[in-house]
Amino acid sequence: MKKIFSVVFLLFVVFYASLPASANNSLADGTYTINYKVLKADNDSVSIANDYWEKPAKLIVKNGKYFVQVRLNHSSWIKEFKVSNVDTKVISTDTSANKRVAQFEVDQVPDIVTSQIHVYIPEEEFPGEGVYDSHYTIRLKFDQNSIKAVSSDSNSSNESSTSASTKTSNEKSSQNKTNNQNETDKQTENNPETSDSTSLYVFIGLFLLSAAFLTFKFKSRFKVS
């Protein structure tokens, strides 16, 4: 018996431990934020590019597909931003702030995404330093535990439903004010009966529980004897 219990308990623990990962990879349609940092290609040290990728990122789930949007500052320096050697999509550009928002698609809630970038800094940015022109491979490390919902399709429909139900309830409330006064007197008369019936149900419930306990105890003694 102890062995069976141990096996069942172990299976339960294994199943429970697998739940968070499944939940993380099945987000409802909507918009979320997720924190991340930019790491070097060959180790987990933070890349200098980390300063140019603003946080948090935006995670958009639509029809079961996952899209990540990140905002880049010093946008004019970053000539290329690819994910898995595919150019990211520019969603918006703020020329005055020298920023842009780029988007790429992932198969599931992101963990580590490999990216290729081309950084070009003209000499006039840092006189005397010369032109900076380099290609890098970086890794975007996302924190799945930091995911927070910004909006969702279900939230918007719930808000509409709540608004409609609130309006309806307010109309009913105004119509029923007069009726409530009359019902108060009736409820006052009916309360003793309600109290009596409630006590009766409680008594019956206690009686049934007692009978079940005594039956179980009797059967146990009978088996022992």
Coordinates of C-alpha atoms in Angstrom, one line a residue:
M1 CA 0.0 0.0 0.0
K2 CA 2.8 2.4 0.9
K3 CA 4.5 1.7 -2.4
I4 CA 1.3 2.4 -4.4
F5 CA 0.9 5.7 -2.5
S6 CA 4.5 6.7 -3.2
V7 CA 4.1 6.0 -6.9
V8 CA 0.9 8.0 -7.1
F9 CA 2.4 10.9 -5.2
L10 CA 5.5 10.9 -7.5
L11 CA 3.4 11.1 -10.6
F12 CA 1.4 13.9 -9.1
V13 CA 4.6 15.9 -8.4
V14 CA 5.9 15.4 -11.9
F15 CA 2.6 16.4 -13.4
Y16 CA 2.3 19.5 -11.3
A17 CA 5.9 20.6 -12.0
S18 CA 5.2 20.5 -15.7
L19 CA 2.2 22.9 -15.5
P20 CA 4.0 26.3 -15.4
A21 CA 5.8 25.6 -18.7
S22 CA 2.6 24.6 -20.4
A23 CA 0.8 27.7 -19.0
N24 CA 3.6 30.0 -20.2
N25 CA 3.4 28.7 -23.7
S26 CA -0.4 29.0 -24.1
L27 CA -1.2 32.7 -23.5
A28 CA -4.6 34.0 -24.5
D29 CA -4.8 36.4 -27.4
G30 CA -3.8 39.9 -26.2
T31 CA -0.9 42.2 -25.5
Y32 CA 1.7 41.6 -22.7
T33 CA 4.9 43.1 -21.5
I34 CA 8.0 41.0 -20.9
N35 CA 11.4 41.9 -19.5
Y36 CA 14.6 40.9 -21.2
K37 CA 18.3 41.6 -21.5
V38 CA 20.8 41.5 -24.4
L39 CA 23.6 39.0 -23.9
K40 CA 26.8 38.3 -25.9
A41 CA 26.7 35.5 -28.4
D42 CA 29.2 33.2 -26.7
N43 CA 28.5 33.7 -23.0
D44 CA 25.9 35.1 -20.6
S45 CA 27.7 38.4 -20.1
V46 CA 25.5 41.5 -20.9
S47 CA 26.3 43.0 -24.3
I48 CA 27.0 46.7 -24.8
A49 CA 24.0 46.6 -27.1
N50 CA 21.8 46.1 -24.0
D51 CA 21.8 49.8 -23.5
Y52 CA 20.3 50.4 -26.9
W53 CA 17.4 47.9 -26.6
E54 CA 14.8 49.5 -24.3
K55 CA 12.8 47.5 -21.8
P56 CA 10.4 45.9 -21.4
A57 CA 9.5 44.4 -24.7
K58 CA 5.9 44.0 -25.9
L59 CA 4.5 40.5 -26.6
I60 CA 1.5 40.3 -28.8
V61 CA -0.5 37.1 -29.1
K62 CA -2.9 36.9 -32.0
N63 CA -4.7 33.8 -33.3
G64 CA -2.1 31.6 -31.6
K65 CA 0.9 33.4 -33.1
Y66 CA 3.5 35.3 -31.0
F67 CA 5.0 38.6 -32.0
V68 CA 7.7 40.5 -30.1
Q69 CA 8.1 44.3 -30.4
V70 CA 11.3 46.0 -29.0
R71 CA 12.2 49.7 -29.0
L72 CA 15.7 50.7 -30.1
N73 CA 17.3 54.0 -29.2
H74 CA 20.2 55.4 -31.3
S75 CA 18.3 53.9 -34.1
S76 CA 20.4 55.5 -36.8
W77 CA 23.5 53.6 -35.6
I78 CA 21.8 50.2 -35.9
K79 CA 21.7 49.6 -39.6
E80 CA 20.5 46.0 -39.4
F81 CA 18.5 44.1 -36.8
K82 CA 17.8 40.5 -37.8
V83 CA 16.4 37.5 -35.9
S84 CA 17.5 34.1 -37.2
N85 CA 19.0 36.0 -40.2
V86 CA 15.7 37.5 -41.2
D87 CA 15.1 41.2 -41.1
T88 CA 12.8 42.5 -38.4
K89 CA 9.8 44.5 -39.3
V90 CA 9.9 48.2 -38.5
I91 CA 6.6 49.1 -36.9
S92 CA 7.2 52.8 -36.2
T93 CA 10.0 55.4 -36.3
D94 CA 10.6 58.5 -34.2
T95 CA 13.2 60.5 -36.1
S96 CA 13.4 63.3 -33.6
A97 CA 14.1 60.9 -30.7
N98 CA 16.2 58.6 -33.0
K99 CA 14.2 55.6 -32.0
R100 CA 12.3 52.9 -33.8
V101 CA 10.1 49.9 -32.9
A102 CA 10.9 46.6 -34.5
Q103 CA 8.9 43.4 -34.5
F104 CA 9.6 39.8 -35.1
E105 CA 7.7 36.5 -34.8
V106 CA 8.5 33.6 -32.6
D107 CA 7.1 30.1 -32.3
Q108 CA 6.1 30.4 -28.6
V109 CA 6.7 32.5 -25.6
P110 CA 10.3 33.6 -26.1
D111 CA 13.2 32.4 -24.0
I112 CA 16.4 33.0 -25.9
V113 CA 16.3 34.6 -29.3
T114 CA 19.5 34.8 -31.4
S115 CA 19.9 38.1 -33.4
Q116 CA 22.3 39.6 -35.9
I117 CA 23.0 43.3 -35.9
H118 CA 25.1 45.8 -37.9
V119 CA 26.2 48.8 -36.0
Y120 CA 27.6 51.8 -37.9
I121 CA 28.7 55.0 -36.1
P122 CA 30.0 57.8 -38.4
E123 CA 33.1 59.6 -37.5
E124 CA 31.3 62.9 -36.8
E125 CA 29.6 61.3 -33.8
F126 CA 32.9 60.9 -32.0
P127 CA 35.5 63.1 -33.7
G128 CA 39.0 61.7 -33.7
E129 CA 37.7 58.1 -33.0
G130 CA 37.1 57.2 -36.7
V131 CA 34.2 55.2 -38.1
Y132 CA 32.8 52.3 -36.1
D133 CA 31.5 49.6 -38.4
S134 CA 30.9 46.1 -37.0
H135 CA 28.6 43.1 -37.3
Y136 CA 27.5 41.3 -34.1
T137 CA 25.6 38.3 -33.0
I138 CA 23.6 38.9 -29.8
R139 CA 21.1 36.9 -27.8
L140 CA 17.9 38.3 -26.4
K141 CA 17.2 36.6 -23.0
F142 CA 13.6 36.9 -22.0
D143 CA 12.2 36.5 -18.5
Q144 CA 9.1 34.5 -18.8
N145 CA 8.2 35.0 -15.2
S146 CA 7.9 38.8 -15.8
I147 CA 5.0 38.6 -18.3
K148 CA 2.2 41.0 -17.5
A149 CA -1.0 41.5 -19.4
V150 CA -1.7 44.9 -20.9
S151 CA -4.9 44.0 -22.7
S152 CA -6.7 41.0 -24.1
D153 CA -9.6 40.3 -26.4
S154 CA -11.5 38.7 -23.5
N155 CA -10.9 41.8 -21.3
S156 CA -12.4 44.1 -24.0
S157 CA -15.5 41.9 -24.4
N158 CA -15.9 41.6 -20.6
E159 CA -15.7 45.4 -20.3
S160 CA -18.5 45.8 -22.9
S161 CA -20.6 43.2 -21.2
T162 CA -20.0 44.7 -17.7
S163 CA -21.0 48.1 -19.0
A164 CA -24.2 46.8 -20.6
S165 CA -25.1 44.8 -17.5
T166 CA -24.4 47.8 -15.2
K167 CA -26.7 50.0 -17.3
T168 CA -29.5 47.4 -17.3
S169 CA -29.2 46.8 -13.5
N170 CA -29.3 50.6 -12.9
E171 CA -32.5 50.8 -14.9
K172 CA -34.1 47.9 -13.1
S173 CA -33.0 49.4 -9.8
S174 CA -34.8 52.7 -10.4
Q175 CA -37.9 50.8 -11.5
N176 CA -38.0 48.6 -8.5
K177 CA -37.5 51.2 -5.7
T178 CA -41.3 51.4 -5.1
N179 CA -41.7 47.6 -5.2
N180 CA -38.9 47.0 -2.8
Q181 CA -40.7 49.0 -0.1
N182 CA -43.7 46.7 -0.4
E183 CA -41.6 43.6 -0.5
T184 CA -39.9 44.6 2.7
D185 CA -43.1 44.1 4.7
K186 CA -43.6 40.7 3.1
Q187 CA -40.1 39.6 3.8
T188 CA -40.5 40.6 7.4
E189 CA -43.4 38.2 7.7
N190 CA -41.7 35.4 5.8
N191 CA -38.4 35.6 7.6
P192 CA -39.5 33.4 10.6
E193 CA -40.6 30.7 8.1
T194 CA -37.2 30.9 6.3
S195 CA -35.4 30.6 9.6
D196 CA -37.4 27.6 10.6
S197 CA -36.8 25.8 7.2
T198 CA -33.1 26.6 7.4
S199 CA -32.9 25.1 10.9
L200 CA -34.7 22.0 9.7
Y201 CA -32.3 21.5 6.8
V202 CA -29.3 21.8 9.2
F203 CA -30.9 19.3 11.5
I204 CA -31.5 16.8 8.7
G205 CA -27.9 17.3 7.5
L206 CA -26.5 16.6 10.9
F207 CA -28.7 13.5 11.3
L208 CA -27.6 12.1 8.0
L209 CA -23.9 12.7 8.8
S210 CA -24.3 11.0 12.2
A211 CA -26.1 8.0 10.6
A212 CA -23.3 7.6 8.0
F213 CA -20.6 7.8 10.7
L214 CA -22.3 5.2 12.9
T215 CA -22.8 2.9 9.9
F216 CA -19.2 3.1 9.0
K217 CA -18.1 2.5 12.6
F218 CA -20.4 -0.5 12.9
K219 CA -19.1 -2.1 9.7
S220 CA -15.5 -1.5 10.8
R221 CA -16.1 -3.3 14.1
F222 CA -17.9 -6.1 12.3
K223 CA -14.9 -6.7 10.0
V224 CA -12.5 -6.8 13.0
S225 CA -14.6 -9.3 14.9

